PDB file of C-alpha atoms in Angstrom:
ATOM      1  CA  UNK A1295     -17.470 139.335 -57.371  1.00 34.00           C
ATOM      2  CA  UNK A1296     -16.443 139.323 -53.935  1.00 36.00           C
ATOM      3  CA  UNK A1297     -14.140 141.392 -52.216  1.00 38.00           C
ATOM      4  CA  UNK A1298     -11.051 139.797 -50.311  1.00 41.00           C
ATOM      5  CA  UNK A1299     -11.055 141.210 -46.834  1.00 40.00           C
ATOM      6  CA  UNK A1300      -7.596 139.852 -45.847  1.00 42.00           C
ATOM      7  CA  UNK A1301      -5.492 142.536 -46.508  1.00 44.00           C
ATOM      8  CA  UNK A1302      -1.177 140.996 -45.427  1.00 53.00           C
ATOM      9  CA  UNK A1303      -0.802 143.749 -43.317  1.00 60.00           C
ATOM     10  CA  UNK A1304       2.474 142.379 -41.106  1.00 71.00           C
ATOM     11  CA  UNK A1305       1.082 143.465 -37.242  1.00 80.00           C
ATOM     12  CA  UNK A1306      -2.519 144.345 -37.901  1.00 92.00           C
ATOM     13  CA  UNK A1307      -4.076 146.935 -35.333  1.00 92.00           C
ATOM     14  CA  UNK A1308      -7.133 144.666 -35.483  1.00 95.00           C
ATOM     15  CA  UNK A1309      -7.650 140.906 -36.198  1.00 96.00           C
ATOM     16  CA  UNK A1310     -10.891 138.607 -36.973  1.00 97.00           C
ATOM     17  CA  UNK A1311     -10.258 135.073 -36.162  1.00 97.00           C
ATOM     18  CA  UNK A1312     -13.000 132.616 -37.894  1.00 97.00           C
ATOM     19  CA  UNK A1313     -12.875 129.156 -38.650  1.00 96.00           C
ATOM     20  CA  UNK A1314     -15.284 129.700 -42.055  1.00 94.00           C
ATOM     21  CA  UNK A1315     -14.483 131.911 -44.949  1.00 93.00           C
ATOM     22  CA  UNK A1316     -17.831 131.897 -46.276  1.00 93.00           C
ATOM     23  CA  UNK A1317     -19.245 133.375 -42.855  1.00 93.00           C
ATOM     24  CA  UNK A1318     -17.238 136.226 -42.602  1.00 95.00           C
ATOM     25  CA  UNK A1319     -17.063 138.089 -46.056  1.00 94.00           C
ATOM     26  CA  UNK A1320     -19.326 140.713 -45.025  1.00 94.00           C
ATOM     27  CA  UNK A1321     -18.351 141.531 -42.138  1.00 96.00           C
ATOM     28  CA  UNK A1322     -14.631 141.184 -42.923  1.00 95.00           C
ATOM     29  CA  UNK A1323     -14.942 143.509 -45.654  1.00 94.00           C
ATOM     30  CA  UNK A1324     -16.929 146.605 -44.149  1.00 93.00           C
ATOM     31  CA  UNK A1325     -14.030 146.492 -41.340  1.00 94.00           C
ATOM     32  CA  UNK A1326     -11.069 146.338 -44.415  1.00 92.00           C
ATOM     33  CA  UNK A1327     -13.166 149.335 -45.409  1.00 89.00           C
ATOM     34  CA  UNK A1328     -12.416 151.154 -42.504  1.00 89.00           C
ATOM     35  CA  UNK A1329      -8.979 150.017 -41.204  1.00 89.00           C
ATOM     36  CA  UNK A1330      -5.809 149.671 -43.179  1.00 87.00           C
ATOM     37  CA  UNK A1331      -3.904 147.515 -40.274  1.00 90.00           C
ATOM     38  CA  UNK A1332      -6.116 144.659 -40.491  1.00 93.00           C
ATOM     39  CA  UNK A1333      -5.969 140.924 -41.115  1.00 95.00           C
ATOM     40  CA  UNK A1334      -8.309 137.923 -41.250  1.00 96.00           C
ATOM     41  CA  UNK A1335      -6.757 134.778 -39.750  1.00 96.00           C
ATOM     42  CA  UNK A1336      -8.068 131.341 -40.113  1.00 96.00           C
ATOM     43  CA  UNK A1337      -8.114 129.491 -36.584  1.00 96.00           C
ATOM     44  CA  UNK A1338      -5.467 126.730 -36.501  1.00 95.00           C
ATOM     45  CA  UNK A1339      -2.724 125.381 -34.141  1.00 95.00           C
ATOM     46  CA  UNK A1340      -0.567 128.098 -34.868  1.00 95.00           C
ATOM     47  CA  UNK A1341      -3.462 130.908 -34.261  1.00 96.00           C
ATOM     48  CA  UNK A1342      -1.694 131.512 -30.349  1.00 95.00           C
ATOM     49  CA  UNK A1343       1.317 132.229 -31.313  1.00 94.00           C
ATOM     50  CA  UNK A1344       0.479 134.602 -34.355  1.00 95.00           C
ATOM     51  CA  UNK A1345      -1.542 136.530 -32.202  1.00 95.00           C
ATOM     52  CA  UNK A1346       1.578 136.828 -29.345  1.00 93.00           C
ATOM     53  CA  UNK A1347       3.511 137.668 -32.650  1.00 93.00           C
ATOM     54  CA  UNK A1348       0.588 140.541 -33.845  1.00 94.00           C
ATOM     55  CA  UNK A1349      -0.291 141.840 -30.335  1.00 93.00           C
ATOM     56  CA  UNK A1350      -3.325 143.122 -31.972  1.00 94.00           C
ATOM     57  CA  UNK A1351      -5.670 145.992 -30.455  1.00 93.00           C
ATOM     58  CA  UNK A1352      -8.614 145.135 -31.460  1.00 95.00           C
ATOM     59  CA  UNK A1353      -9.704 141.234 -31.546  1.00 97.00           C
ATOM     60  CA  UNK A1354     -13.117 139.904 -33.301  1.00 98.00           C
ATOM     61  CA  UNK A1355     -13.982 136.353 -32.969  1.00 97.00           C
ATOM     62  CA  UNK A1356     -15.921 135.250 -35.547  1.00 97.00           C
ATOM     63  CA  UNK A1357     -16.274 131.694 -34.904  1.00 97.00           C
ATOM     64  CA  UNK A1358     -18.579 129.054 -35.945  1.00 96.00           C
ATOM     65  CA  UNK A1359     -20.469 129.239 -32.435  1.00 95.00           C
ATOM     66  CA  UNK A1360     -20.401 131.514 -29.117  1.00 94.00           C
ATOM     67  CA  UNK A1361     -19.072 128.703 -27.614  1.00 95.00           C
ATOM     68  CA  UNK A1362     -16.527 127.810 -29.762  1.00 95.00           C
ATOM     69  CA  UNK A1363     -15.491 131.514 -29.303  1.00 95.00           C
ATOM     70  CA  UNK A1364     -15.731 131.226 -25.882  1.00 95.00           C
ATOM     71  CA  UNK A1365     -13.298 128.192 -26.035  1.00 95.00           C
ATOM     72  CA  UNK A1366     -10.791 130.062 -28.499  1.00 95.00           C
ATOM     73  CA  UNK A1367     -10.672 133.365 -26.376  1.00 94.00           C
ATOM     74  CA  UNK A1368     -10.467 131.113 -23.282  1.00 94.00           C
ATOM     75  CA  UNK A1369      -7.507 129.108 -24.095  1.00 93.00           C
ATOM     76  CA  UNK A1370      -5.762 132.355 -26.153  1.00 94.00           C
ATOM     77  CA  UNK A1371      -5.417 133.942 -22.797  1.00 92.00           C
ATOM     78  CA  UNK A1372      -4.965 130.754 -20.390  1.00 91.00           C
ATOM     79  CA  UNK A1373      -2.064 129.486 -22.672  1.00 92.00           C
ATOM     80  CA  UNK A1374      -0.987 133.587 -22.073  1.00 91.00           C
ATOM     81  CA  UNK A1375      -0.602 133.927 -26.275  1.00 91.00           C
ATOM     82  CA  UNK A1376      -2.923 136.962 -25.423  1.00 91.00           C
ATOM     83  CA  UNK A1377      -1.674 138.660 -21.767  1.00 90.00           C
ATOM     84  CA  UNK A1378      -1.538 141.998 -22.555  1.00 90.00           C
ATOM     85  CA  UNK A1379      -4.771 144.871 -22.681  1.00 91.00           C
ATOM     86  CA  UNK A1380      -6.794 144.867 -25.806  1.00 92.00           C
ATOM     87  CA  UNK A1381     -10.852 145.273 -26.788  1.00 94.00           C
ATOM     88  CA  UNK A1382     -12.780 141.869 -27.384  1.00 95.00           C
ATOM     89  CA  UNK A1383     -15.303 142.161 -29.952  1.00 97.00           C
ATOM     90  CA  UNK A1384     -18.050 138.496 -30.336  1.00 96.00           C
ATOM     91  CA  UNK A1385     -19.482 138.356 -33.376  1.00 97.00           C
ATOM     92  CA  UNK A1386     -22.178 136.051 -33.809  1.00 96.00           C
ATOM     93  CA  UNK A1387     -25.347 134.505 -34.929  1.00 96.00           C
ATOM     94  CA  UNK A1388     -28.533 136.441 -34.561  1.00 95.00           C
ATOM     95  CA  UNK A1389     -30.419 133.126 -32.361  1.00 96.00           C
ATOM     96  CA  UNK A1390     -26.868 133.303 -29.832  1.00 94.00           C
ATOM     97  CA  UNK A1391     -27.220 137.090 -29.621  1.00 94.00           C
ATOM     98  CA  UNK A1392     -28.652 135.961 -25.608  1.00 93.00           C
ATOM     99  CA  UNK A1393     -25.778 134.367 -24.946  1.00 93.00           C
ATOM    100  CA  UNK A1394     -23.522 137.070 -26.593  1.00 94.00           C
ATOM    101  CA  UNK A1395     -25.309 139.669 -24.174  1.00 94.00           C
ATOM    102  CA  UNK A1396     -24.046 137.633 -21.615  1.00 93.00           C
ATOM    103  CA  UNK A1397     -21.161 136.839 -22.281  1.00 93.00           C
ATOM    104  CA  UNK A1398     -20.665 141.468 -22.509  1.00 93.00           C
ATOM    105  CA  UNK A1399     -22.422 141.912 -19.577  1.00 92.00           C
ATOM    106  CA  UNK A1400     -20.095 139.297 -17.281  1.00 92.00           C
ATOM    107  CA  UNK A1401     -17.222 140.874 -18.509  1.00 92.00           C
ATOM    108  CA  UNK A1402     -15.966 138.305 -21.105  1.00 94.00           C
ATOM    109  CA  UNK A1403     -16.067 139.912 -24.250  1.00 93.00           C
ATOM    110  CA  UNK A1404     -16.130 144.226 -24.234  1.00 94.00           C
ATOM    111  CA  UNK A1405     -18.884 143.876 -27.175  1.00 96.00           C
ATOM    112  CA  UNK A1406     -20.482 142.446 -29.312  1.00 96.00           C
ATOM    113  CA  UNK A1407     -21.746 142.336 -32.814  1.00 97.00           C
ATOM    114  CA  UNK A1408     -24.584 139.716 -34.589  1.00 96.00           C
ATOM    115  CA  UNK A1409     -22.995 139.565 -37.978  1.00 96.00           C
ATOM    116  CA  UNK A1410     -25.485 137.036 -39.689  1.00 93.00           C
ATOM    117  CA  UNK A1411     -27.741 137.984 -41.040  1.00 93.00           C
ATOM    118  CA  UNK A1412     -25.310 141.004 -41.129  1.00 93.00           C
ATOM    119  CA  UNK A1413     -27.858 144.030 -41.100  1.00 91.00           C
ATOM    120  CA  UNK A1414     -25.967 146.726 -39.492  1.00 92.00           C
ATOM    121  CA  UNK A1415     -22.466 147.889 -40.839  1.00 91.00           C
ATOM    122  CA  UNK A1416     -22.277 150.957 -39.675  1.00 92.00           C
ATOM    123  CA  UNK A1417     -22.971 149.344 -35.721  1.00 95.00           C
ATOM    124  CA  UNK A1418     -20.024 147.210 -36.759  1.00 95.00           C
ATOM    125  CA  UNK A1419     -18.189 150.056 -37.897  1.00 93.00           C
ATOM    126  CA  UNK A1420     -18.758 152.109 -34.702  1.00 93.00           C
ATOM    127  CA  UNK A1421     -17.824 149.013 -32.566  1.00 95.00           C
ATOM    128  CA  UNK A1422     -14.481 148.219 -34.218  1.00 94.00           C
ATOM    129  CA  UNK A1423     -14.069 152.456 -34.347  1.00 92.00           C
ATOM    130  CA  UNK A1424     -14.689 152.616 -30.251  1.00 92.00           C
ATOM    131  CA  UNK A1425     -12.407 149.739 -29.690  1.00 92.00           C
ATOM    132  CA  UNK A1426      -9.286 151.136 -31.294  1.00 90.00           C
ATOM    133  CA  UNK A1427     -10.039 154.361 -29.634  1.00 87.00           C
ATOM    134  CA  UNK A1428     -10.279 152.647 -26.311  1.00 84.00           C
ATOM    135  CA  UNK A1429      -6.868 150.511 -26.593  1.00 77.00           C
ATOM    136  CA  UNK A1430      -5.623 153.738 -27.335  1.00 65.00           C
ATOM    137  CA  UNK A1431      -3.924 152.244 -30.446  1.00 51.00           C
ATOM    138  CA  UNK A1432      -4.831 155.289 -32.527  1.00 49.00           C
ATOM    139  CA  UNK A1433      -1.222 156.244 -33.175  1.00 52.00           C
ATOM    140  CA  UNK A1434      -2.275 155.570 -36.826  1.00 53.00           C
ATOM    141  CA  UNK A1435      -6.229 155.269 -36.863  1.00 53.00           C
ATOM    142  CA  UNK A1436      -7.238 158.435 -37.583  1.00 53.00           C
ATOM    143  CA  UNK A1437     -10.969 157.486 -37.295  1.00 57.00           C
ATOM    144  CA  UNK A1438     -13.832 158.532 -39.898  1.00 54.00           C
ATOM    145  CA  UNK A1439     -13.472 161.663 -41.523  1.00 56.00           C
ATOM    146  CA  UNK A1440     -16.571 163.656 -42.997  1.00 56.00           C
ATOM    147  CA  UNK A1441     -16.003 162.584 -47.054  1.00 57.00           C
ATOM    148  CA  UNK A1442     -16.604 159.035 -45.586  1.00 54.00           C
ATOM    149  CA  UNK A1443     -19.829 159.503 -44.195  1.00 57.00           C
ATOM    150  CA  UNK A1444     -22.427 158.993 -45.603  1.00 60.00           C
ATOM    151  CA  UNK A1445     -24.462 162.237 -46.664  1.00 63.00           C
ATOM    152  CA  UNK A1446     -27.510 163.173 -44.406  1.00 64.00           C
ATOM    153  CA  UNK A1447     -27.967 166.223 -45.973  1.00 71.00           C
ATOM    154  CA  UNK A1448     -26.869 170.063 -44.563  1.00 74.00           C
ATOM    155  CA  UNK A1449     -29.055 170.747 -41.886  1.00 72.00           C
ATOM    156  CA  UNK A1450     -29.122 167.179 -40.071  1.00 71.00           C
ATOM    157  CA  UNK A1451     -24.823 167.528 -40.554  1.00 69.00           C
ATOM    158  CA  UNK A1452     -24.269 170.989 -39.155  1.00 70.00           C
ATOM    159  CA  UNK A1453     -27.202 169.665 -36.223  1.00 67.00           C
ATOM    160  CA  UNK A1454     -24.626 166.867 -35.490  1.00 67.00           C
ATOM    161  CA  UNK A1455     -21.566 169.004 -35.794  1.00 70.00           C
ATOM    162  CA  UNK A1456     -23.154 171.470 -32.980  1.00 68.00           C
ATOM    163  CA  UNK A1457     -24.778 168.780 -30.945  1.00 71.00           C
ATOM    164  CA  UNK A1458     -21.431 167.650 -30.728  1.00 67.00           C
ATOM    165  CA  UNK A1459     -19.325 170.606 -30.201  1.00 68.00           C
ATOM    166  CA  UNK A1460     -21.701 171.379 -27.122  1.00 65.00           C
ATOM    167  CA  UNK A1461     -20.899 167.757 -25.364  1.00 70.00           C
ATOM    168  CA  UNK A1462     -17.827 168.480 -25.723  1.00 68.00           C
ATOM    169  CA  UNK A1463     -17.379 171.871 -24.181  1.00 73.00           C
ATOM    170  CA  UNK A1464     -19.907 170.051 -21.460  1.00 73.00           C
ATOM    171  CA  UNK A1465     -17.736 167.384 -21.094  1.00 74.00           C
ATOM    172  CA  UNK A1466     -14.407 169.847 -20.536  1.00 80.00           C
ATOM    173  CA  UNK A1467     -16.589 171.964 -17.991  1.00 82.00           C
ATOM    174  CA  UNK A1468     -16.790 168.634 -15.983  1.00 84.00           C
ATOM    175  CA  UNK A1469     -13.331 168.241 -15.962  1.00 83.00           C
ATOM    176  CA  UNK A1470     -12.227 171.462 -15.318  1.00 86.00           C
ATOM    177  CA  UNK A1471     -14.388 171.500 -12.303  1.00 86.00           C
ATOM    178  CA  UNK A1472     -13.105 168.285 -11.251  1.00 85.00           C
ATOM    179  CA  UNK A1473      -9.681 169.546 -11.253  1.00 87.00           C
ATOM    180  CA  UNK A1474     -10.517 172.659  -9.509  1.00 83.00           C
TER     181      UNK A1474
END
């Protein structure tokens, strides 16, 4: 059975567009997994002004091709439906992943993802997790906590909890010296 991804959340944090069901079921529902203000829409003539309606976050483009998401993200922002800050995530094909490089490292798109054959879901997860962080629309996303991890067992955790703690406190050393 599959799982439906589109949950009718009224002005979704984060939104796939896609112009194929069938190509984004994976994908769409690891990310319904993760984030309750989410929504799947279907690309149509109405797809502008739903997202000026949405103002979403977090925007994955899931399209048939990188160009046609190219075209779609183009016009979304020429016609001004999307004019304010947000994170741009391609997802794409694993023989366009070139062009979706590209497409990142000029600046288009902030990231991207190859979602078929979908292999990764926890890169996707991290992706869609660093792009709400960065739009700063975390009012409500309160990120992974440690029951929804999976387990790696005690010693590798508590590794990972100190490893972290210590980039932190090396992080707020920088700062405070910057301020000083």
């Amino acid at each position: 059975m599959t799982a439906q991804p589109t949950p009718a959340c009224r002005h979704p944090k984060v939104i796939m567009l896609y112009d194929n069901e069938d190509d984004i079921l994976g994908a769409a529902s690891i990310i319904a997994e993760q984030v309750d203000e989410y929504r799947t829409l279907l690309v149509d003539k109405t797809i502008g002004t739903q997202i000026k309606e949405y103002r979403p976050s977090v925007i994955l483009l899931a399209l048939s091709s990188v160009q046609k998401s190219i075209e779609l993200y183009t016009e979304i922002i020429t016609d001004q439906s999307l004019d304010y800050p947000h994170h741009s995530i391609l997802l794409c094909k694993n023989r366009e992943s070139g062009a979706a490089f590209r497409c990142c490292i000029k600046g288009l798109f902030d990231n991207y993802f190859v979602y078929q054959p979908l292999y990764e879901k926890f890169r996707l997860k991290m992706i869609v997790h660093n792009g709400l962080l960065i739009s700063q629309a975390t009012s409500q996303y309160i990120g992974f906590q440690d029951e929804q991890l999976e387990s790696l067992g005690d010693e590798l955790e508590q590794l990972i909890d100190e490893g972290g703690a210590c980039k932190h406190s090396l992080l707020n050393s920088i700062a405070d010296c910057k301020k000083a």
